[in-house]
mmCIF file of C-alpha atoms and ligand atoms in Angstrom:
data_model
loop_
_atom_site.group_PDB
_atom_site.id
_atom_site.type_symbol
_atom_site.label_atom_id
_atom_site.label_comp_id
_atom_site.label_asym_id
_atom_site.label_seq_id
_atom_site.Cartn_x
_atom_site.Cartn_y
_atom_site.Cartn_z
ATOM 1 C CA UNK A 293 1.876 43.812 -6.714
ATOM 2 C CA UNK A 294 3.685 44.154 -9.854
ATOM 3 C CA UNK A 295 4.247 41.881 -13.579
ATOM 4 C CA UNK A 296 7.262 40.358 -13.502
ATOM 5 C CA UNK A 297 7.656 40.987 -16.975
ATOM 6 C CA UNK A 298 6.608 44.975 -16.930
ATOM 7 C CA UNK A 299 6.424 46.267 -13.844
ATOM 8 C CA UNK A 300 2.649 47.390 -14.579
ATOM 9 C CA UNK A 301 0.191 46.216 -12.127
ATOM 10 C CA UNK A 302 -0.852 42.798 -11.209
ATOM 11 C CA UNK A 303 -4.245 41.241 -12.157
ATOM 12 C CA UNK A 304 -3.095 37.807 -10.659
ATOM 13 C CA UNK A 305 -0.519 36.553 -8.136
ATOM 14 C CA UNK A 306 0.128 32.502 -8.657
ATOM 15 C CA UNK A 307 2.460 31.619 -5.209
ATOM 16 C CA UNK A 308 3.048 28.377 -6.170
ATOM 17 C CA UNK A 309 4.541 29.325 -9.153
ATOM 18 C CA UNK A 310 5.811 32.897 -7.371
ATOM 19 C CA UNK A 311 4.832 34.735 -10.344
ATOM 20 C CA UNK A 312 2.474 37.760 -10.896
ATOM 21 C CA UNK A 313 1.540 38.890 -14.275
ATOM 22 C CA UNK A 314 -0.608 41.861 -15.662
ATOM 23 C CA UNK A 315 -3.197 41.138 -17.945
ATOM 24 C CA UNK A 316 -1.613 41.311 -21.111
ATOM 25 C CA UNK A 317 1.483 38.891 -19.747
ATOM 26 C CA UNK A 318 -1.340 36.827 -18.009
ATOM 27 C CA UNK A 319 -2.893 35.968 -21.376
ATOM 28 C CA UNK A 320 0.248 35.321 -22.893
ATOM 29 C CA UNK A 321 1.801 33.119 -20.193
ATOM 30 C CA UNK A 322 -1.231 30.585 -20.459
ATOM 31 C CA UNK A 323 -1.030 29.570 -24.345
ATOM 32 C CA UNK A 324 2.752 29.412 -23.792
ATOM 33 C CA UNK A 325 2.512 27.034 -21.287
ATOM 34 C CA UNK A 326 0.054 24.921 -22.684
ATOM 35 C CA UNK A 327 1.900 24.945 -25.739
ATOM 36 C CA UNK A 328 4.579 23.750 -23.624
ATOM 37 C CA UNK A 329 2.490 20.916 -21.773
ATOM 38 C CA UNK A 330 1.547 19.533 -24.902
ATOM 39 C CA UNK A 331 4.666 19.309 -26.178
ATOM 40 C CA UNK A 332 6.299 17.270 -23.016
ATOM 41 C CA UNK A 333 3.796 14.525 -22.940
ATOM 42 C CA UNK A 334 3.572 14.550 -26.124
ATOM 43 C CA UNK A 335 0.011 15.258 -26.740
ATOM 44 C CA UNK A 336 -0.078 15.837 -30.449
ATOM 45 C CA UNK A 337 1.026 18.060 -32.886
ATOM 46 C CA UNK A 338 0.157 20.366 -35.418
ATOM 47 C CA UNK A 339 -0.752 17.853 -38.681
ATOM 48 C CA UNK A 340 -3.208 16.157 -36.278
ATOM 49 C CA UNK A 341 -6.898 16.724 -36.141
ATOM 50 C CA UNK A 342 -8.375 17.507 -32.229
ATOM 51 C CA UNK A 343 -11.735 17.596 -31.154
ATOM 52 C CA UNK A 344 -12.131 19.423 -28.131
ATOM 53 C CA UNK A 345 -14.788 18.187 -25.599
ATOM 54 C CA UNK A 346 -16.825 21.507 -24.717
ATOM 55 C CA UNK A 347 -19.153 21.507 -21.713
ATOM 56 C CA UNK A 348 -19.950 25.369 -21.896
ATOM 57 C CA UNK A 349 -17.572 25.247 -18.143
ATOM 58 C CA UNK A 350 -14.653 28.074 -18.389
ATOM 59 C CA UNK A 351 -12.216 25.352 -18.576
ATOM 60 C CA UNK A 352 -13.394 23.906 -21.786
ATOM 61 C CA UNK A 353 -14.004 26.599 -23.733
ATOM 62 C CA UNK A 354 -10.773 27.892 -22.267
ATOM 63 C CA UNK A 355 -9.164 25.272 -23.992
ATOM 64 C CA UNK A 356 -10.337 25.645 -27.432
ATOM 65 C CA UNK A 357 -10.076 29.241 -27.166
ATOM 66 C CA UNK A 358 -6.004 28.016 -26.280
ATOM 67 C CA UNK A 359 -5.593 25.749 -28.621
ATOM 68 C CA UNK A 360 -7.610 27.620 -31.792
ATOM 69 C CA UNK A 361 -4.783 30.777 -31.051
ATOM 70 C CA UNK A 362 -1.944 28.290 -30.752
ATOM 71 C CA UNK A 363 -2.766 27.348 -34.783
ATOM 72 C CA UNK A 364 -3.573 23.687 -33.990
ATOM 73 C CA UNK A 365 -6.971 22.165 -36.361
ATOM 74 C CA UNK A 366 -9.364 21.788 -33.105
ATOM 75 C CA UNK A 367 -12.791 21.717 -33.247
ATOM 76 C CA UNK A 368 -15.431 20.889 -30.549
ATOM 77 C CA UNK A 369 -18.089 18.640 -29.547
ATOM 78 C CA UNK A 370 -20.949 19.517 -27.103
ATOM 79 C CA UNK A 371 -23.084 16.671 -25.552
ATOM 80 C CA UNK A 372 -26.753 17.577 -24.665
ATOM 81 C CA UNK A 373 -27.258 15.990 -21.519
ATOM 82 C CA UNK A 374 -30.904 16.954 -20.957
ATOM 83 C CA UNK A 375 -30.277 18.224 -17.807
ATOM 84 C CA UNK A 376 -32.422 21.058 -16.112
ATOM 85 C CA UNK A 377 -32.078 21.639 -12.433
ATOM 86 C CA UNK A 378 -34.802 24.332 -12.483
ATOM 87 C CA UNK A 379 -32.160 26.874 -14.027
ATOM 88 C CA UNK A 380 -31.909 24.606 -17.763
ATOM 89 C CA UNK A 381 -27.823 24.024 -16.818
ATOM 90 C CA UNK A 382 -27.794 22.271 -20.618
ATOM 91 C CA UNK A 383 -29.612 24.414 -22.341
ATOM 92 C CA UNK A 384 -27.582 27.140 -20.932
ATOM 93 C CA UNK A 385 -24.527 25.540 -21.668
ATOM 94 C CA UNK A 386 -25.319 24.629 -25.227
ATOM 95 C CA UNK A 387 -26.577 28.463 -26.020
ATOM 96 C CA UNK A 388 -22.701 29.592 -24.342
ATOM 97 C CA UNK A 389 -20.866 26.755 -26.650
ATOM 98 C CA UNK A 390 -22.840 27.359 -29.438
ATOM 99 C CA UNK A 391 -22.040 31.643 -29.677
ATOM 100 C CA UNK A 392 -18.788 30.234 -28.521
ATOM 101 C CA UNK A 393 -18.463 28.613 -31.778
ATOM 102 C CA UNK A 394 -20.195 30.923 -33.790
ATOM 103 C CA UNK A 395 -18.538 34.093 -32.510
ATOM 104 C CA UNK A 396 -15.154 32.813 -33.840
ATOM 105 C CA UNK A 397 -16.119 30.525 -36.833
ATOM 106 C CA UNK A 398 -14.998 27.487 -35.614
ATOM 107 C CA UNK A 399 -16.577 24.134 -35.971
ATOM 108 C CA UNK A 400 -19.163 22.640 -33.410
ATOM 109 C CA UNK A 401 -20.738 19.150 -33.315
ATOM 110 C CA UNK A 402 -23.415 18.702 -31.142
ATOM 111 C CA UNK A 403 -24.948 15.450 -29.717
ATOM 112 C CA UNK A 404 -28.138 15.364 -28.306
ATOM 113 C CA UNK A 405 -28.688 12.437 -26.366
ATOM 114 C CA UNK A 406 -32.390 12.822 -26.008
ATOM 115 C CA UNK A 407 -32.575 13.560 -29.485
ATOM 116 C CA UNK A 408 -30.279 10.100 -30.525
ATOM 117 C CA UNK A 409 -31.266 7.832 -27.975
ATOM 118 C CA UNK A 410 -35.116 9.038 -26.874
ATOM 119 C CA UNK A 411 -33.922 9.599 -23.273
ATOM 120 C CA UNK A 412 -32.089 12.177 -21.203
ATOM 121 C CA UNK A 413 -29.502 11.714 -18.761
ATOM 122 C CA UNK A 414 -31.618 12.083 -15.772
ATOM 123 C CA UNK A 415 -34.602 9.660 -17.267
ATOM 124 C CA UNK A 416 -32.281 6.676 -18.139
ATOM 125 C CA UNK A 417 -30.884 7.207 -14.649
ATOM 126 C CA UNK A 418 -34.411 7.173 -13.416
ATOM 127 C CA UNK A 419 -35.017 4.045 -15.370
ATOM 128 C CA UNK A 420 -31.737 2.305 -14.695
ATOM 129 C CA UNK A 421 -29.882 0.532 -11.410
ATOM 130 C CA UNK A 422 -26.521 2.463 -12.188
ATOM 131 C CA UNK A 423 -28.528 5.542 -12.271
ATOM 132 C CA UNK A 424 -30.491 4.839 -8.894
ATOM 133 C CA UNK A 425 -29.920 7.604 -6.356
ATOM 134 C CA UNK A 426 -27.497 10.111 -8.680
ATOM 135 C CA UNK A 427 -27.609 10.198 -12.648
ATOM 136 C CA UNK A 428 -23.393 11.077 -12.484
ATOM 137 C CA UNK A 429 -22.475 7.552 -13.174
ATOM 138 C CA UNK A 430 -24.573 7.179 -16.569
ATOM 139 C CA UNK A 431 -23.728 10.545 -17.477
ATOM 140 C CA UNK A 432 -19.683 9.792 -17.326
ATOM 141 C CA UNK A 433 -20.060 6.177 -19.179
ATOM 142 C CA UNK A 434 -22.494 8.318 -21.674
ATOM 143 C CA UNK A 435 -20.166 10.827 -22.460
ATOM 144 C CA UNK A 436 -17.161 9.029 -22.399
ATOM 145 C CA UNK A 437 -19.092 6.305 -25.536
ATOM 146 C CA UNK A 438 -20.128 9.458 -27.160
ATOM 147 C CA UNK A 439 -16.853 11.037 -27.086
ATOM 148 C CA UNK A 440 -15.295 8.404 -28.647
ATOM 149 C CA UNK A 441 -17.962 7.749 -30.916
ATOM 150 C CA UNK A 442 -17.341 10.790 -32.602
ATOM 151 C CA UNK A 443 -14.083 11.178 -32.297
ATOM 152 C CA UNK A 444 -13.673 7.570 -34.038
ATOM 153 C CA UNK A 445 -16.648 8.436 -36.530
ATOM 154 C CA UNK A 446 -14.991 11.758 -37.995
ATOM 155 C CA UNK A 447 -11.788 10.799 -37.786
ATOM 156 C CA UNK A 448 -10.152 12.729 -35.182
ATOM 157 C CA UNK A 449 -6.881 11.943 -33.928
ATOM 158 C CA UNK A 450 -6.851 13.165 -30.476
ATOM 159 C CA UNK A 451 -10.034 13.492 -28.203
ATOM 160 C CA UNK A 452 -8.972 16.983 -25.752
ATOM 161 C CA UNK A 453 -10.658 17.185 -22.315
ATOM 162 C CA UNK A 454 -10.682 20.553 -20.049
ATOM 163 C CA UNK A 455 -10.260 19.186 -16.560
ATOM 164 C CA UNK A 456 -7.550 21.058 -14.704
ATOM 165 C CA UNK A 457 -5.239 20.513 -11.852
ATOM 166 C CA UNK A 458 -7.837 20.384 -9.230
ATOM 167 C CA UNK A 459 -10.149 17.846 -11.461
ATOM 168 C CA UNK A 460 -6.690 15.817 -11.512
ATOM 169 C CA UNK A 461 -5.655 16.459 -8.237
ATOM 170 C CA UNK A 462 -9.288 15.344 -6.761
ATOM 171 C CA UNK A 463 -9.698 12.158 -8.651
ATOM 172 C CA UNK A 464 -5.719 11.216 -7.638
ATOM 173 C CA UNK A 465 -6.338 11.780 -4.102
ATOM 174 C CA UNK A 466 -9.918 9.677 -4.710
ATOM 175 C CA UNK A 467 -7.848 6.630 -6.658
ATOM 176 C CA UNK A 468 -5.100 6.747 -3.894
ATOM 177 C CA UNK A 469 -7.400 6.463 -0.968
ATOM 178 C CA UNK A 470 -8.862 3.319 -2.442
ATOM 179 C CA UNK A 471 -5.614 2.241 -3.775
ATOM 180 C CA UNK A 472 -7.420 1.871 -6.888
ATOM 181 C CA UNK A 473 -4.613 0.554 -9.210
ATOM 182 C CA UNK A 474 -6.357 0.017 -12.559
ATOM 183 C CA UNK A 475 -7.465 3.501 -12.369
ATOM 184 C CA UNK A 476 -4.418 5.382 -11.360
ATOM 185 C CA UNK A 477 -2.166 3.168 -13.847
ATOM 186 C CA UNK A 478 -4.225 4.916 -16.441
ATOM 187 C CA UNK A 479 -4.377 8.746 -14.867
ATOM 188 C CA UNK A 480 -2.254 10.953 -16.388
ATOM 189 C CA UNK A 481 -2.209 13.917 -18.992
ATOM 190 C CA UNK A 482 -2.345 11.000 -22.083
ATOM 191 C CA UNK A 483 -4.135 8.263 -22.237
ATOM 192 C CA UNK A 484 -2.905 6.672 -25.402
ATOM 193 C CA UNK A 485 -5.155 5.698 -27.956
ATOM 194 C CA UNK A 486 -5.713 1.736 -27.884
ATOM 195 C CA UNK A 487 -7.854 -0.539 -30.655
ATOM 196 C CA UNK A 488 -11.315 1.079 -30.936
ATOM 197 C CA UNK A 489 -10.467 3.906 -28.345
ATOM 198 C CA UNK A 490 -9.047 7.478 -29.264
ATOM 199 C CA UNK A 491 -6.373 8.808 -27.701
ATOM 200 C CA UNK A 492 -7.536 10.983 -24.932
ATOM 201 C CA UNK A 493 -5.215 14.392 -23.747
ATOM 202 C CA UNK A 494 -5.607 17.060 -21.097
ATOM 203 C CA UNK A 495 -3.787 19.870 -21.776
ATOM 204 C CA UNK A 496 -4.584 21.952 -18.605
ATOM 205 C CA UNK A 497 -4.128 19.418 -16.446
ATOM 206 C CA UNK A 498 -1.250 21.540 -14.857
ATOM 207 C CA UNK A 499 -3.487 24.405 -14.045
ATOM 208 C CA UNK A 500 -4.872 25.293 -11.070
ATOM 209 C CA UNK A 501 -8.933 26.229 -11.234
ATOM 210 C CA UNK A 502 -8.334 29.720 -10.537
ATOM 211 C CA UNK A 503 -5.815 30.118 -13.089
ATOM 212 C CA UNK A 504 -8.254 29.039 -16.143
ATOM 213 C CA UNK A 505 -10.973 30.959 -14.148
ATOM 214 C CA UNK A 506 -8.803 34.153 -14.402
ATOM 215 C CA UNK A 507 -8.060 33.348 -18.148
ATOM 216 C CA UNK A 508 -11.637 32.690 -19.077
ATOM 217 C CA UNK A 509 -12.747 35.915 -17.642
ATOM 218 C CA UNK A 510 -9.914 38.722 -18.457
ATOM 219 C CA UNK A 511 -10.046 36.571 -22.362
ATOM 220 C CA UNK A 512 -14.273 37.624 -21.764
ATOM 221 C CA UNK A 513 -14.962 34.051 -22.575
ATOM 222 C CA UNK A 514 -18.744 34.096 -21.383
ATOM 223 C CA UNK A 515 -19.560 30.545 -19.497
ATOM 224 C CA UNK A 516 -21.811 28.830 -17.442
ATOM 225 C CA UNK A 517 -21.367 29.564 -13.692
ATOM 226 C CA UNK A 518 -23.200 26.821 -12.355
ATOM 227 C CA UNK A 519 -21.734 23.449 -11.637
ATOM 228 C CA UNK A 520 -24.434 20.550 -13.002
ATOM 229 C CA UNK A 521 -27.032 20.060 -10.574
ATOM 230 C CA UNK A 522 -26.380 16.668 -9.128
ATOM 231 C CA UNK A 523 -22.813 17.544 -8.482
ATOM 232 C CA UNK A 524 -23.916 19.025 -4.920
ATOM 233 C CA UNK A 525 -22.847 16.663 -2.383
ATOM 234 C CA UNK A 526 -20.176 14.496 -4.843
ATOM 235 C CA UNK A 527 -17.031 12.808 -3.126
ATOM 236 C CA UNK A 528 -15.137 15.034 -5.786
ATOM 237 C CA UNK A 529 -15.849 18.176 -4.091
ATOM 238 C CA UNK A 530 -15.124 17.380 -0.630
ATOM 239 C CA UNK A 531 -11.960 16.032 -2.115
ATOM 240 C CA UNK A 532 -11.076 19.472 -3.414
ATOM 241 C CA UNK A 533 -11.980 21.013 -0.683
ATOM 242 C CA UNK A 534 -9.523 19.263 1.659
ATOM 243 C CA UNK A 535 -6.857 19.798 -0.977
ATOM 244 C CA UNK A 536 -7.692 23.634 -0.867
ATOM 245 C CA UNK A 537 -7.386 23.263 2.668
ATOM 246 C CA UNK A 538 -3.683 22.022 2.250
ATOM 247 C CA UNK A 539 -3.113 24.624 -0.286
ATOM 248 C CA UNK A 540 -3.602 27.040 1.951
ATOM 249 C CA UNK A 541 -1.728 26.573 4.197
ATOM 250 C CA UNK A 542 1.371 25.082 1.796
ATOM 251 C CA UNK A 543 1.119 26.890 -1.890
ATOM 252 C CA UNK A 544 1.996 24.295 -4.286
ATOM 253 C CA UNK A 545 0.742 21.142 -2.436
ATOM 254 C CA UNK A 546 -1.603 20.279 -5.288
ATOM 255 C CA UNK A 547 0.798 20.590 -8.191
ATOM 256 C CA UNK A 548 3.422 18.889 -5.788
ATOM 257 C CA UNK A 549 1.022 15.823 -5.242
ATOM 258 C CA UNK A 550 0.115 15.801 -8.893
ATOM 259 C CA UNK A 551 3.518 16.028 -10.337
ATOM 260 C CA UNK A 552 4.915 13.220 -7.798
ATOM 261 C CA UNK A 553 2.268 10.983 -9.176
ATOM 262 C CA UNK A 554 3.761 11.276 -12.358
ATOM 263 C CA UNK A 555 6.717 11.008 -11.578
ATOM 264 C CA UNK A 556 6.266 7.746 -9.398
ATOM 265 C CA UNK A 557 4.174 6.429 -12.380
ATOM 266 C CA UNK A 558 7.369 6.760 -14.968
ATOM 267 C CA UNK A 559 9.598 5.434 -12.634
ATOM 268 C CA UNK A 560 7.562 2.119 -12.143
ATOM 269 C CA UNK A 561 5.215 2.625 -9.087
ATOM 270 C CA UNK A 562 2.758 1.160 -10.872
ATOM 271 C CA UNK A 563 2.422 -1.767 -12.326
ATOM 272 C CA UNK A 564 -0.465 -2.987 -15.018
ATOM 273 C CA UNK A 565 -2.037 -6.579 -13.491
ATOM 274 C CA UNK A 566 -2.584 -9.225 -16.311
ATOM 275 C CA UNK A 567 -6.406 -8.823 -15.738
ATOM 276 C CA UNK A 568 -6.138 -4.954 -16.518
ATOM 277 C CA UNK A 569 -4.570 -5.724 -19.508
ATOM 278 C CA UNK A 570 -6.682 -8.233 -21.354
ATOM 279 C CA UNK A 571 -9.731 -6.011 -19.768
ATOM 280 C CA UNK A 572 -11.040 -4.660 -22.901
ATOM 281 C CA UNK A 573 -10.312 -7.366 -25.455
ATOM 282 C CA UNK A 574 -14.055 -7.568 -26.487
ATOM 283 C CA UNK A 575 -15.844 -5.843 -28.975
ATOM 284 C CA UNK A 576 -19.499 -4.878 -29.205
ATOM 285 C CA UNK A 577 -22.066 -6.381 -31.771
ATOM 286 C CA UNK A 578 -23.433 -3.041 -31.774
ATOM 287 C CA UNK A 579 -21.531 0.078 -31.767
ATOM 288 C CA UNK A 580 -17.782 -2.022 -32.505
ATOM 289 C CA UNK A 581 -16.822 0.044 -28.892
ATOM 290 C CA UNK A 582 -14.162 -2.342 -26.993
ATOM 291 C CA UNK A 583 -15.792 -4.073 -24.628
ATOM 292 C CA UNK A 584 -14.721 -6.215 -20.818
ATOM 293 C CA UNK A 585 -17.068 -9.269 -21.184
ATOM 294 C CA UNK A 586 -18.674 -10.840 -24.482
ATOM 295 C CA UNK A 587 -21.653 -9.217 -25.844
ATOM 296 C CA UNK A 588 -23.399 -5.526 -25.723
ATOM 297 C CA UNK A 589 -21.334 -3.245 -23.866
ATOM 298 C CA UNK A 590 -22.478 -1.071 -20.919
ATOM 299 C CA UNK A 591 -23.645 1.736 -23.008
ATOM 300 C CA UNK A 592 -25.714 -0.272 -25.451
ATOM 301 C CA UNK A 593 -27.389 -2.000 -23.071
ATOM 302 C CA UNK A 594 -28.124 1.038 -21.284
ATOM 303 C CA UNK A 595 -29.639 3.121 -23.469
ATOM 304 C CA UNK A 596 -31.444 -0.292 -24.945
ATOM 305 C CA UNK A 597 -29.566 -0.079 -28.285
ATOM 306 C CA UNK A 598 -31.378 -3.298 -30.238
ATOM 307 C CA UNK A 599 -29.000 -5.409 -31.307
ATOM 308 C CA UNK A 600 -28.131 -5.772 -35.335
HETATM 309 P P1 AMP B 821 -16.576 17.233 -15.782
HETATM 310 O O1 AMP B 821 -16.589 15.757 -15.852
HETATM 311 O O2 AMP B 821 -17.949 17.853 -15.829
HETATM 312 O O3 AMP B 821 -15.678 17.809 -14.741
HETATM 313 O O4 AMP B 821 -15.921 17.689 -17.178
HETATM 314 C C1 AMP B 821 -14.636 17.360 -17.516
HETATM 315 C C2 AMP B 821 -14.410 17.643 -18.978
HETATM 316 O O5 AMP B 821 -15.276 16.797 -19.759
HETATM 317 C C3 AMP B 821 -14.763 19.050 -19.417
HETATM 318 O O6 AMP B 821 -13.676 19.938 -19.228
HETATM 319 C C4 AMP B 821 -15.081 18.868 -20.880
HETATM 320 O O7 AMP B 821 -13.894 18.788 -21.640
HETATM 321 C C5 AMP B 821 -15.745 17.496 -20.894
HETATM 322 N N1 AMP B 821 -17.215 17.596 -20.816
HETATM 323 C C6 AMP B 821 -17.973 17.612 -19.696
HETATM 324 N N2 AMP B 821 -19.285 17.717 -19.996
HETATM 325 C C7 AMP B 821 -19.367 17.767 -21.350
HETATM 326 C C8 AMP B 821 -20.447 17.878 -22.283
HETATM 327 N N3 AMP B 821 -21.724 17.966 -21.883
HETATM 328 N N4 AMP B 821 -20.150 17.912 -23.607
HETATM 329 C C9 AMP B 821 -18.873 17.816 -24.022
HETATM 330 N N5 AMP B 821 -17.818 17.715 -23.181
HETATM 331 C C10 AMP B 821 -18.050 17.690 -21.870
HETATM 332 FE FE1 FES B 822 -23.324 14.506 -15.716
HETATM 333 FE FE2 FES B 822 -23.708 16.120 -13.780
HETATM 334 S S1 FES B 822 -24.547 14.195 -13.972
HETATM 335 S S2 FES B 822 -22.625 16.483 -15.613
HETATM 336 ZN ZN1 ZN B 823 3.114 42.609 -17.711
HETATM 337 ZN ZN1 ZN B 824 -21.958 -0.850 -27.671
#
């Protein structure tokens, strides 16, 4: 198979897209079209500050590697889980982020939530009824207060998240099988920023796995392999491996379902209930995070944050 741009040979064929590029075009074709992504939804721009979420995962470091080469002021944050698996998946990650950073003079902040809070993930799980049975509930709510805890605390504009078309596609197909409106009303490639709450972008969210996974390795980004631990067995996996099923056998089907979401959404598909809207009109004593109901919110009372 040949580039369509040079006629030298192909390092990857995309047949959704029916394109095949060589390495150099390859390279080139994914900044361009993030550059272009950002730009239609209006992600942010060039006088605003981003801070990257980094997991030490191809896709995030992807991303700042993107967005760092596209000129745009992004700098990262890693969050120290304190997760081991018998193969130290953070530490692992946080040594990969860290020479990610340090190999190309960028900026990293690091959170350690052991460190901060005198737990890890997988002990306030242990200790917790949300964390009964798998830790990956009080690791999202976790990440997603610390994420915009620093994001709010240094003053970033944008918060930038590396989840890719089959993350998107996954959690879609997950929100539409329980016709879970307040969660599919906010799904998209922005979530705008709202009192208290940055705004949140993801940039790759029109890339297919393989396609960052090709970048990351031919750019000689060096990442973790491993998926987290406790991710064996998760309802988002089985999800993506139906869809791969149906991409299989119909190239495209993922990006079709994804971008027919959107669509639907803009036209009016959905619509916000009165409830969602006046759902975070609270804000906590503690950390000033917007809260649903008067009082600590979930991640202060989690992590036992005494009150003030
Ligand atoms: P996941 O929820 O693991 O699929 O990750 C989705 C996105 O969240 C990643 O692409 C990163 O942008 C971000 N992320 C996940 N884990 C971390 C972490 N430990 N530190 C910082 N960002 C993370
Ligand atoms: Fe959080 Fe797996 S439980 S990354
Ligand atoms: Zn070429
Ligand atoms: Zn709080």
């Amino acid at each position: 198979m040949r580039c369509r741009k040079c006629g030298q040979k192909a390092v990857i064929n995309m047949r959704q897209h029916k394109l095949a590029l060589c390495k150099e075009h390859y390279l080139e074709w994914i900044p361009q079209q993030t550059q272009r992504f950002i730009e239609k939804y209006h992600m942010f721009t060039s006088d605003e500050r981003v801070l990257v979420a980094v997991s030490g995962g191809k896709d995030s470091l992807a991303l700042w590697d993107v967005l760092v080469r596209l000129g745009y002021q992004a700098d990262g944050l890693y969050i120290d889980l304190g997760i081991d698996g018998g193969f130290g998946y953070s530490s692992e990650s946080h040594a990969l982020t860290v020479a990610f950073a340090e190999a190309r003079g960028l900026t990293l902040h690091v959170v350690d939530i052991a460190g901060d809070y005198g737990e890890s993930i997988p002990e306030i799980a242990r200790r917790t009824r949300r964390g009964k049975g798998k830790p990956c509930s009080v690791c999202g709510l976790v990440k997603r207060h610390e994420m915009n805890r620093i994001a709010r605390d240094l003053g970033y504009d944008v918060l930038a998240t590396g989840h890719n078309l089959d993350d998107e596609a996954a959690t879609l197909f997950g929100n539409t099988m329980q016709w879970a409106g307040g969660y599919l009303i906010r799904q998209g490639p922005v979530l705008p920023a709202s009192p208290g709450l940055a705004r949140k972008v993801k940039p790759f969210c029109r890339f297919y796995e393989r396609e960052t996974a090709a970048y990351a390795l031919l750019r000689g980004i060096e990442y973790i392999y491993e998926e987290c631990p406790f991710s064996v067995g998760a309802k988002s996996i089985h999800y993506k491996e139906l869809l791969n099923q149906l991409e299989k056998d119909s190239p495209g089907a993922k990006l079709h379902f994804y971008l027919g979401f959107l669509k639907a959404k803009k036209e009016g598909l959905f619509v916000e209930t009165k409830e969602e809207a006046v759902a975070l009109l609270h804000t906590c004593p503690t950390c000033g995070q917007p809260t649903s109901a008067p009082g600590q919110c979930a991640f202060c009372r989690l992590v036992k944050v005494e009150a003030v």
